[in-house]
Short mmCIF file of C-alpha atoms in Angstrom, two decimals:
data_model
loop_
_atom_site.label_atom_id
_atom_site.label_comp_id
_atom_site.label_asym_id
_atom_site.label_seq_id
_atom_site.Cartn_x
_atom_site.Cartn_y
_atom_site.Cartn_z
CA MET A 15 0.00 0.01 0.02
CA ALA A 16 1.34 3.34 -1.06
CA LEU A 17 1.38 6.01 1.63
CA ILE A 18 0.32 9.37 0.24
CA HIS A 19 2.40 12.26 1.70
CA HIS A 20 0.79 15.69 1.62
CA THR A 21 3.97 17.82 1.39
CA THR A 22 6.03 20.02 -0.97
CA LEU A 23 7.47 19.07 -4.33
CA LYS A 24 10.14 21.19 -6.09
CA PRO A 25 9.59 21.46 -8.99
CA THR A 26 5.98 20.27 -8.97
CA LYS A 27 4.88 17.43 -11.19
CA VAL A 28 3.08 19.86 -13.55
CA GLU A 29 6.18 22.12 -13.81
CA LEU A 30 8.32 19.09 -14.59
CA LEU A 31 5.90 17.91 -17.33
CA ALA A 32 5.61 21.33 -18.94
CA GLY A 33 9.25 21.06 -20.19
CA TRP A 34 8.96 17.40 -21.18
CA LEU A 35 5.57 17.03 -22.82
CA PRO A 36 6.37 19.23 -25.87
CA THR A 37 9.27 16.88 -26.75
CA ARG A 38 6.78 13.93 -27.19
CA ARG A 39 5.56 12.77 -30.56
CA TRP A 40 1.96 12.38 -29.33
CA TYR A 41 1.77 15.84 -27.84
CA HIS A 42 -0.02 18.34 -30.10
CA GLY A 43 -0.33 21.50 -28.03
CA PRO A 44 1.71 24.70 -27.76
CA ALA A 45 5.44 24.73 -27.10
CA ALA A 46 4.89 26.44 -23.74
CA PRO A 47 1.88 24.55 -22.30
CA GLU A 48 -0.27 25.70 -19.40
CA LEU A 49 -0.92 22.29 -17.91
CA VAL A 50 -3.45 21.41 -15.28
CA LYS A 51 -3.47 18.18 -13.28
CA ALA A 52 -6.97 16.89 -14.04
CA GLY A 53 -7.19 13.35 -12.76
CA GLY A 54 -5.83 9.77 -12.96
CA PHE A 55 -5.01 7.03 -10.46
CA ARG A 56 -2.24 5.15 -8.74
CA LEU A 57 -1.08 1.52 -8.48
CA ASP A 58 0.66 -0.06 -5.58
CA ASP A 59 4.15 -1.50 -6.21
CA PRO A 60 4.17 -4.99 -4.53
CA GLU A 61 7.67 -4.29 -3.24
CA GLY A 62 6.65 -0.90 -1.84
CA GLN A 63 9.68 0.84 -3.46
CA VAL A 64 8.38 2.63 -6.55
CA GLY A 65 5.61 5.19 -6.83
CA ILE A 66 3.27 4.52 -9.76
CA GLU A 67 0.88 7.10 -11.09
CA PHE A 68 -1.22 7.40 -14.20
CA MET A 69 -1.75 11.16 -14.38
CA VAL A 70 -4.17 13.07 -16.67
CA VAL A 71 -3.16 16.61 -17.54
CA THR A 72 -5.10 19.06 -19.64
CA GLU A 73 -3.83 21.78 -21.96
CA GLY A 74 -6.90 23.79 -22.99
CA SER A 75 -9.54 21.31 -24.11
CA ALA A 76 -6.98 18.53 -24.81
CA ALA A 77 -6.29 15.74 -22.24
CA TYR A 78 -3.12 13.63 -22.05
CA LEU A 79 -2.40 10.49 -20.16
CA VAL A 80 1.13 10.46 -18.59
CA PRO A 81 2.15 7.31 -16.62
CA LEU A 82 4.89 8.20 -14.18
CA THR A 83 7.13 6.35 -11.78
CA TYR A 84 8.97 7.91 -8.82
CA ARG A 85 12.14 6.27 -7.54
CA ALA A 86 14.57 6.94 -4.75
CA ALA A 87 17.51 6.22 -7.03
CA PRO A 88 18.09 6.18 -10.85
CA LEU A 89 16.75 3.22 -12.77
CA ASP A 90 19.63 1.44 -14.59
CA GLY A 91 19.45 1.77 -18.36
CA ALA A 92 16.51 4.17 -18.33
CA GLU A 93 18.40 7.47 -18.81
CA HIS A 94 16.37 8.08 -22.07
CA ALA A 95 13.11 7.90 -20.10
CA LEU A 96 14.10 10.22 -17.18
CA ILE A 97 11.76 13.24 -17.11
CA GLY A 98 13.65 14.87 -14.29
CA THR A 99 14.13 14.95 -10.51
CA MET A 100 11.96 16.48 -7.74
CA GLU A 101 12.72 17.27 -4.19
CA HIS A 102 10.06 15.70 -2.04
CA GLY A 103 9.50 17.27 1.43
CA VAL A 104 9.47 13.85 3.18
CA LEU A 105 11.23 11.40 0.84
CA GLY A 106 14.00 13.60 -0.55
CA THR A 107 15.16 13.39 -4.15
CA ARG A 108 12.75 11.46 -6.46
CA TRP A 109 13.83 10.41 -9.97
CA THR A 110 10.75 10.72 -12.21
CA TYR A 111 10.39 8.55 -15.28
CA ASP A 112 8.14 8.10 -18.19
CA GLY A 113 6.49 4.99 -16.67
CA CYS A 114 6.08 3.19 -20.01
CA HIS A 115 9.88 2.51 -19.83
CA ASP A 116 9.77 1.26 -16.27
CA PRO A 117 9.14 -2.49 -15.77
CA VAL A 118 7.41 -1.92 -12.42
CA LEU A 119 4.76 0.18 -14.02
CA THR A 120 4.22 -2.05 -17.09
CA ALA A 121 3.89 -5.10 -14.75
CA GLY A 122 1.34 -3.19 -12.72
CA LEU A 123 -0.64 -2.18 -15.76
CA ALA A 124 -0.82 -5.80 -16.89
CA ALA A 125 -1.93 -6.84 -13.43
CA LEU A 126 -4.61 -4.18 -13.49
CA ILE A 127 -5.96 -5.31 -16.82
CA GLU A 128 -6.00 -8.99 -15.65
CA GLY A 129 -7.75 -8.02 -12.36
CA ARG A 130 -4.80 -8.93 -10.12
CA ALA A 131 -4.32 -5.31 -9.09
CA ALA A 132 -6.74 -2.45 -8.20
CA ALA A 133 -6.57 1.21 -9.11
CA GLN A 134 -6.08 3.45 -6.13
CA ALA A 135 -7.08 7.08 -5.61
CA GLN A 136 -4.39 9.65 -6.48
CA SER A 137 -4.37 11.63 -3.29
CA VAL A 138 -5.89 9.42 -0.56
CA THR A 139 -4.08 6.45 1.06
CA ASP A 140 -5.61 2.95 0.79
CA THR A 141 -8.70 4.16 -1.18
CA PRO A 142 -9.87 2.46 -4.41
CA ASP A 143 -10.58 4.61 -7.41
CA ARG A 144 -14.13 3.74 -8.29
CA GLU A 145 -14.00 5.61 -11.62
CA VAL A 146 -11.46 3.23 -13.15
CA ALA A 147 -12.92 0.11 -14.86
CA ARG A 148 -11.07 -2.77 -16.46
CA GLY A 149 -11.83 -6.00 -18.28
CA TYR A 150 -9.97 -9.05 -19.59
CA THR A 151 -11.08 -12.06 -21.66
CA GLY A 152 -7.76 -13.92 -21.59
CA ALA A 153 -7.37 -17.35 -20.06
CA GLY A 154 -4.11 -16.63 -18.21
CA PRO A 155 -1.51 -13.96 -17.43
CA LEU A 156 -0.32 -11.68 -20.30
CA PRO A 157 2.88 -12.78 -21.89
CA GLY A 158 5.75 -10.32 -21.69
CA LEU A 159 5.43 -6.87 -23.17
CA GLY A 160 7.91 -5.60 -25.79
CA ALA A 161 9.63 -2.24 -25.70
CA PRO A 162 7.28 0.76 -25.95
CA ALA A 163 6.93 2.67 -29.19
CA ASP A 164 5.27 6.04 -29.46
CA THR A 165 2.88 6.97 -32.28
CA ASP A 166 0.97 10.15 -32.95
CA GLU A 167 -1.70 9.19 -30.41
CA ASN A 168 -0.50 6.23 -28.36
CA THR A 169 2.35 4.36 -26.76
CA GLU A 170 2.23 0.71 -28.05
CA PHE A 171 3.66 -2.51 -26.62
CA ALA A 172 3.78 -5.69 -28.65
CA VAL A 173 2.71 -8.71 -26.67
CA ALA A 174 5.09 -11.72 -26.87
CA ASP A 175 4.24 -14.90 -28.79
CA GLY A 176 2.27 -13.15 -31.50
CA GLY A 177 -0.40 -11.78 -29.14
CA PRO A 178 -2.27 -8.53 -29.34
CA VAL A 179 -0.84 -5.05 -29.01
CA LEU A 180 -1.31 -3.14 -25.79
CA ARG A 181 -2.10 0.48 -26.78
CA LEU A 182 -1.83 3.08 -24.04
CA ARG A 183 -3.86 6.13 -25.11
CA ARG A 184 -1.73 9.27 -24.66
CA VAL A 185 -4.24 11.57 -26.24
CA LEU A 186 -7.62 10.96 -24.50
CA THR A 187 -10.92 11.06 -26.39
CA PRO A 188 -13.91 11.73 -24.13
CA GLY A 189 -16.52 9.02 -24.36
CA SER A 190 -14.21 6.49 -26.13
CA LEU A 191 -14.72 2.78 -25.34
CA PRO A 192 -12.82 -0.39 -26.07
CA ARG A 193 -13.31 -1.99 -29.45
CA ALA A 194 -15.46 -5.09 -29.65
CA ASP A 195 -12.38 -7.23 -30.49
CA ALA A 196 -10.38 -5.90 -27.50
CA ALA A 197 -9.02 -8.64 -25.22
CA GLY A 198 -8.68 -6.29 -22.35
CA TYR A 199 -9.00 -2.64 -21.37
CA VAL A 200 -8.72 0.15 -18.83
CA THR A 201 -10.98 3.16 -18.66
CA GLY A 202 -10.73 6.23 -16.40
CA ALA A 203 -11.97 9.71 -15.83
CA TRP A 204 -10.69 13.34 -15.32
CA GLN A 205 -12.07 16.80 -14.85
CA ARG A 206 -12.52 19.11 -17.79
CA PRO A 207 -11.58 22.81 -17.60
CA ASP A 208 -15.30 23.71 -17.26
CA GLY A 209 -15.58 21.42 -14.07
CA THR A 210 -17.46 18.60 -15.74
CA ARG A 211 -16.21 15.03 -15.60
CA ALA A 212 -15.04 13.12 -18.66
CA GLY A 213 -14.34 9.51 -19.14
CA ALA A 214 -12.38 7.64 -21.78
CA LEU A 215 -10.49 4.59 -22.83
CA PHE A 216 -7.01 4.70 -21.22
CA ALA A 217 -5.52 1.42 -22.52
CA ALA A 218 -6.61 -1.61 -24.66
CA LEU A 219 -5.30 -4.97 -25.77
CA GLU A 220 -6.12 -4.97 -29.51
CA PRO A 221 -5.28 -7.19 -32.49
CA ARG A 222 -2.10 -6.26 -34.37
#
């Protein structure tokens, strides 16, 4: 169970992302974004060492899904995925990564789709996020995921042994749902700039 600390972060997560998001292929907003943290959820690391967060940020009317991991030390071999470091008021320096390149997060995402893990509220300790839904039609655990590859809209992971593709929606489309041929999915919600709630497909296992 992740313990949520209500303390200071320097820079803040949104400040860190404001410099990184414009470098991503799937980001289609201005070069100097005015980001707002609008929603998302957390997953628990079974080892209790890595913070895992699926954050939704908005820039105007556009919404982006940004999976993040927070570590107490650098992740070996993941220099290309480092977004930056933050100073946490309780935990000290936290190395922040694009979680699609962190095996702890990808394992957690697979466990969520399969139903072996539960989405947790972003800002409250030990509280399920009831706005997150998932489904899975497979008969067993997902095979291993390949290296992530960004497209104009998604980050995609090929599933081993000729299986489907896991597509993580980076650009969120309000009201979107999994395709009929999807073998698994995750949906979630966030707050629009006008204060209303929006829901969308976050990730799906789809045929190649």
